[in-house]
Coordinates of C-alpha atoms in Angstrom, one line a residue:
M1 CA 102.9 101.7 45.5
T2 CA 100.5 99.0 46.7
I3 CA 101.1 96.1 49.0
K4 CA 98.8 92.9 49.7
P5 CA 99.1 92.5 53.5
G6 CA 96.6 89.6 53.5
R7 CA 92.9 88.9 53.6
V8 CA 90.2 89.4 56.0
G9 CA 90.3 86.5 58.6
E10 CA 87.9 87.7 61.1
L11 CA 85.4 90.6 61.6
V12 CA 84.4 91.3 65.2
C13 CA 81.7 93.7 66.5
Y14 CA 81.7 94.5 70.1
P15 CA 78.3 95.9 70.8
V16 CA 78.7 96.8 74.4
K17 CA 82.1 98.3 75.5
S18 CA 84.3 95.7 77.2
M19 CA 81.9 92.8 76.7
A20 CA 82.5 89.8 74.6
G21 CA 82.6 90.3 70.8
T22 CA 80.5 88.9 68.1
S23 CA 82.2 87.4 65.1
M24 CA 80.4 88.1 61.6
E25 CA 80.7 86.8 58.1
S26 CA 80.2 90.4 57.0
A27 CA 79.8 93.8 58.2
F28 CA 79.1 97.4 57.2
L29 CA 82.1 99.7 57.6
D30 CA 80.3 102.9 58.7
W31 CA 81.9 106.3 59.5
H32 CA 81.9 105.4 63.1
G33 CA 83.6 102.0 62.6
L34 CA 81.9 98.7 62.1
L35 CA 78.0 99.1 62.3
G36 CA 76.8 98.6 65.7
D37 CA 80.3 98.5 67.4
R38 CA 80.6 99.8 70.9
R39 CA 77.2 101.6 70.8
F40 CA 76.6 100.8 74.4
A41 CA 78.5 101.2 77.5
F42 CA 78.1 101.2 81.3
R43 CA 78.5 104.6 82.8
R44 CA 79.9 104.9 86.4
L45 CA 77.5 107.1 88.5
N46 CA 78.5 109.5 91.0
T47 CA 81.9 110.0 89.5
N48 CA 83.7 113.3 88.4
S49 CA 86.0 111.4 86.1
G50 CA 86.2 112.7 82.5
S51 CA 86.0 109.2 81.3
P52 CA 83.1 107.6 83.3
W53 CA 82.8 104.4 81.2
L54 CA 83.2 101.1 83.0
T55 CA 85.7 98.9 81.3
A56 CA 87.4 95.6 81.8
S57 CA 90.5 97.3 83.3
R58 CA 88.3 98.1 86.3
L59 CA 86.0 95.0 86.1
P60 CA 87.9 92.1 84.4
Q61 CA 84.7 90.0 84.6
L62 CA 83.0 92.2 82.1
I63 CA 84.7 90.4 79.2
L64 CA 82.7 87.3 80.2
Y65 CA 79.3 89.0 79.8
R66 CA 77.8 88.2 76.1
P67 CA 75.6 90.3 74.2
C68 CA 73.0 88.1 72.4
G69 CA 69.9 88.3 70.3
L70 CA 69.7 90.7 67.5
K71 CA 67.2 93.3 66.3
Q72 CA 67.6 95.2 63.2
S73 CA 66.9 98.9 64.0
F74 CA 66.2 101.5 61.4
D75 CA 70.1 102.1 60.9
E76 CA 72.1 99.2 62.6
P77 CA 71.9 95.7 64.2
Q78 CA 71.7 95.8 68.1
P79 CA 71.8 93.2 70.6
T80 CA 68.5 92.5 72.7
H81 CA 69.9 90.7 75.8
V82 CA 73.1 90.1 77.7
L83 CA 74.1 86.6 79.1
T84 CA 76.0 86.9 82.5
P85 CA 79.0 84.8 83.5
S86 CA 76.6 82.9 85.8
G87 CA 74.2 82.0 83.1
D88 CA 71.3 84.6 83.6
C89 CA 69.9 86.5 80.8
F90 CA 68.8 90.1 81.2
E91 CA 67.4 92.7 78.5
L92 CA 70.2 94.9 77.5
L93 CA 68.7 98.0 78.8
S94 CA 67.1 96.5 81.9
E95 CA 67.5 97.5 85.4
E96 CA 68.0 94.0 86.3
L97 CA 71.3 94.1 84.2
N98 CA 72.3 97.4 85.7
R99 CA 72.0 95.9 89.2
E100 CA 73.9 92.7 88.3
V101 CA 76.8 94.6 87.0
S102 CA 76.6 97.3 89.8
D103 CA 76.7 94.6 92.3
R104 CA 79.7 93.0 90.8
F105 CA 81.5 96.1 90.6
G106 CA 80.7 97.5 94.0
R107 CA 79.4 100.7 92.6
R108 CA 76.4 101.8 90.8
V109 CA 76.5 102.0 87.0
E110 CA 74.0 102.4 84.2
M111 CA 74.0 101.2 80.8
M112 CA 73.9 104.0 78.1
H113 CA 73.2 103.9 74.3
L114 CA 75.9 106.1 72.5
R115 CA 74.7 106.7 68.9
N116 CA 78.2 107.1 67.5
G117 CA 79.7 104.7 69.8
I118 CA 82.5 105.1 72.7
F119 CA 86.1 104.3 71.6
D120 CA 89.4 104.6 73.5
D121 CA 91.2 106.0 70.3
S122 CA 90.1 105.8 66.7
T123 CA 87.0 103.8 65.5
V124 CA 88.6 100.8 63.9
S125 CA 91.3 98.6 65.0
V126 CA 93.1 96.0 62.8
I127 CA 95.7 93.4 63.6
N128 CA 97.7 90.9 61.7
S129 CA 97.2 87.2 62.8
A130 CA 100.9 86.8 62.8
T131 CA 101.2 89.6 65.5
V132 CA 98.5 87.7 67.6
A133 CA 100.5 84.4 67.3
H134 CA 103.9 85.9 68.1
V135 CA 102.7 87.8 71.3
C136 CA 100.7 84.7 72.5
R137 CA 103.7 82.5 72.1
A138 CA 105.9 84.7 73.8
G139 CA 103.4 85.3 76.5
G140 CA 103.1 81.5 77.3
V141 CA 99.4 81.5 76.5
D142 CA 97.3 79.8 73.8
I143 CA 96.9 81.6 70.5
D144 CA 93.6 83.5 70.9
R145 CA 92.6 86.5 68.8
R146 CA 90.0 87.7 71.3
R147 CA 92.6 89.0 73.8
F148 CA 93.4 91.8 71.4
R149 CA 89.8 93.0 70.8
A150 CA 90.4 94.0 67.2
N151 CA 87.6 94.7 64.7
I152 CA 89.5 93.3 61.7
V153 CA 92.0 90.5 61.7
L154 CA 94.1 89.9 58.7
D155 CA 95.3 86.4 57.7
G156 CA 97.9 85.2 55.3
G157 CA 100.1 88.4 54.9
E158 CA 103.2 89.7 56.4
G159 CA 105.1 88.7 59.6
A160 CA 104.7 90.0 63.2
F161 CA 104.1 93.7 63.7
A162 CA 104.1 94.4 60.0
E163 CA 101.1 96.7 60.9
D164 CA 103.7 99.1 62.3
N165 CA 104.6 100.1 58.6
W166 CA 101.1 100.6 57.7
V167 CA 100.6 103.9 59.5
G168 CA 100.1 106.8 57.2
S169 CA 98.7 104.4 54.4
T170 CA 95.2 103.3 53.6
L171 CA 93.8 99.8 53.8
V172 CA 91.3 99.1 51.0
F173 CA 88.9 96.1 51.4
G174 CA 87.6 93.9 48.5
E175 CA 88.3 93.3 44.8
E176 CA 87.4 96.8 43.7
E177 CA 89.7 99.9 43.9
S178 CA 86.8 101.8 45.3
G179 CA 86.0 99.4 48.2
P180 CA 85.7 100.4 51.7
A181 CA 88.8 101.8 53.2
V182 CA 90.5 102.7 56.5
Y183 CA 93.3 105.3 56.8
V184 CA 95.7 104.0 59.3
T185 CA 96.5 106.7 61.9
K186 CA 98.7 105.1 64.5
Q187 CA 99.9 102.0 66.4
N188 CA 97.8 100.4 68.9
G189 CA 99.4 101.0 72.3
R190 CA 98.1 98.2 74.7
C191 CA 96.7 98.2 78.1
I192 CA 96.1 95.3 80.7
I193 CA 92.9 94.0 79.0
I194 CA 95.2 91.8 76.7
N195 CA 96.4 90.0 79.9
L196 CA 92.7 88.8 80.4
D197 CA 91.7 85.2 79.3
P198 CA 88.5 85.7 77.3
E199 CA 87.1 82.4 78.8
T200 CA 88.0 83.0 82.3
G201 CA 88.8 86.4 83.0
E202 CA 92.0 85.5 84.6
Q203 CA 95.0 87.5 84.2
T204 CA 98.3 86.5 82.8
P205 CA 100.7 89.6 83.0
R206 CA 103.2 88.0 80.8
V207 CA 101.3 88.9 77.8
M208 CA 101.5 92.5 78.2
K209 CA 105.1 92.2 79.1
A210 CA 105.8 90.3 75.9
V211 CA 104.1 93.1 73.9
A212 CA 106.3 95.8 75.8
Q213 CA 109.5 93.7 75.2
L214 CA 108.9 92.7 71.6
N215 CA 107.4 96.0 70.2
D216 CA 107.5 98.7 72.7
N217 CA 103.9 98.1 74.0
N218 CA 102.2 98.1 70.6
A219 CA 100.3 95.5 68.7
G220 CA 98.0 96.3 65.8
V221 CA 96.9 99.7 64.5
Y222 CA 94.2 102.1 64.7
G223 CA 92.4 103.8 61.9
T224 CA 89.8 106.1 60.7
V225 CA 87.2 105.3 57.9
V226 CA 87.5 107.3 54.7
R227 CA 85.3 105.1 52.5
T228 CA 82.2 103.2 53.8
G229 CA 80.8 100.0 52.5
Q230 CA 80.5 96.2 53.1
I231 CA 83.3 94.1 54.2
Q232 CA 83.3 90.2 53.9
I233 CA 85.4 87.3 55.4
H234 CA 88.2 86.3 52.9
D235 CA 88.1 89.9 51.3
P236 CA 91.6 90.7 49.7
V237 CA 93.1 93.7 51.4
T238 CA 95.4 96.3 49.6
L239 CA 97.7 98.7 51.3
V240 CA 97.9 102.0 49.4
Q241 CA 101.2 103.7 50.7
S242 CA 101.2 107.4 51.5
A243 CA 97.7 108.0 50.5
R244 CA 94.7 109.2 52.5
L245 CA 91.7 108.6 50.1
P246 CA 89.0 111.1 49.9
Q247 CA 86.0 110.4 52.0
T248 CA 83.3 108.3 50.1
A249 CA 80.0 107.0 51.4
H250 CA 78.3 103.7 50.1
S251 CA 74.6 103.0 50.9
L252 CA 73.8 100.7 53.9
P253 CA 72.8 97.1 53.2
F254 CA 69.4 97.6 54.7
G255 CA 66.9 100.3 54.8

């Protein structure tokens, strides 16, 4: 059985973990998520934690840093610089940026390049725009998709939290049955980052409280790539129920 849960309304890549994202007209869906997504992260030095990465849950202002510039490497696009909240611009892998974030955090950190990315869970996150609107209204804040930090936002489909019914099915993107595809693995259990205003970094705890009350703390879904390929804004999306497609690779859009 197939369902049409909407069209691609937004594609967002987050080159640096917990920093601001970059909206795109098209993106290549690779085995490790959208090409270039979360390939960089700050590592907290002098810690024995099994998860040493600095995120906005520890430093909320991190979401106000904006990766910028673009270089086309041999296999994926990468930012060249980062614009800080104070307006300074530093090279992505520079000691100046390390010092800037270390000073703000109060402990030493170092930018790392992770070839396959660093993810909290699965490599792709998807949310329905109706879910975004419902949660934001309930939380008493402006409707802003950026709070949810999803890679793919679907428009024009089902109601709020319809994503919960996608678990165990496959999302196929584009007009062709052989288009890029994501197998939906689980609901997206939310953390305090959705409380953060993407423009100011200020916290509004009502947002996470709303998610907890409305849908047991879940908003959106996680998935794993089962077929690679190019995704475009406005692409139709087909939900193939109870099916995990065989893994298939399509070539990259550049050499």
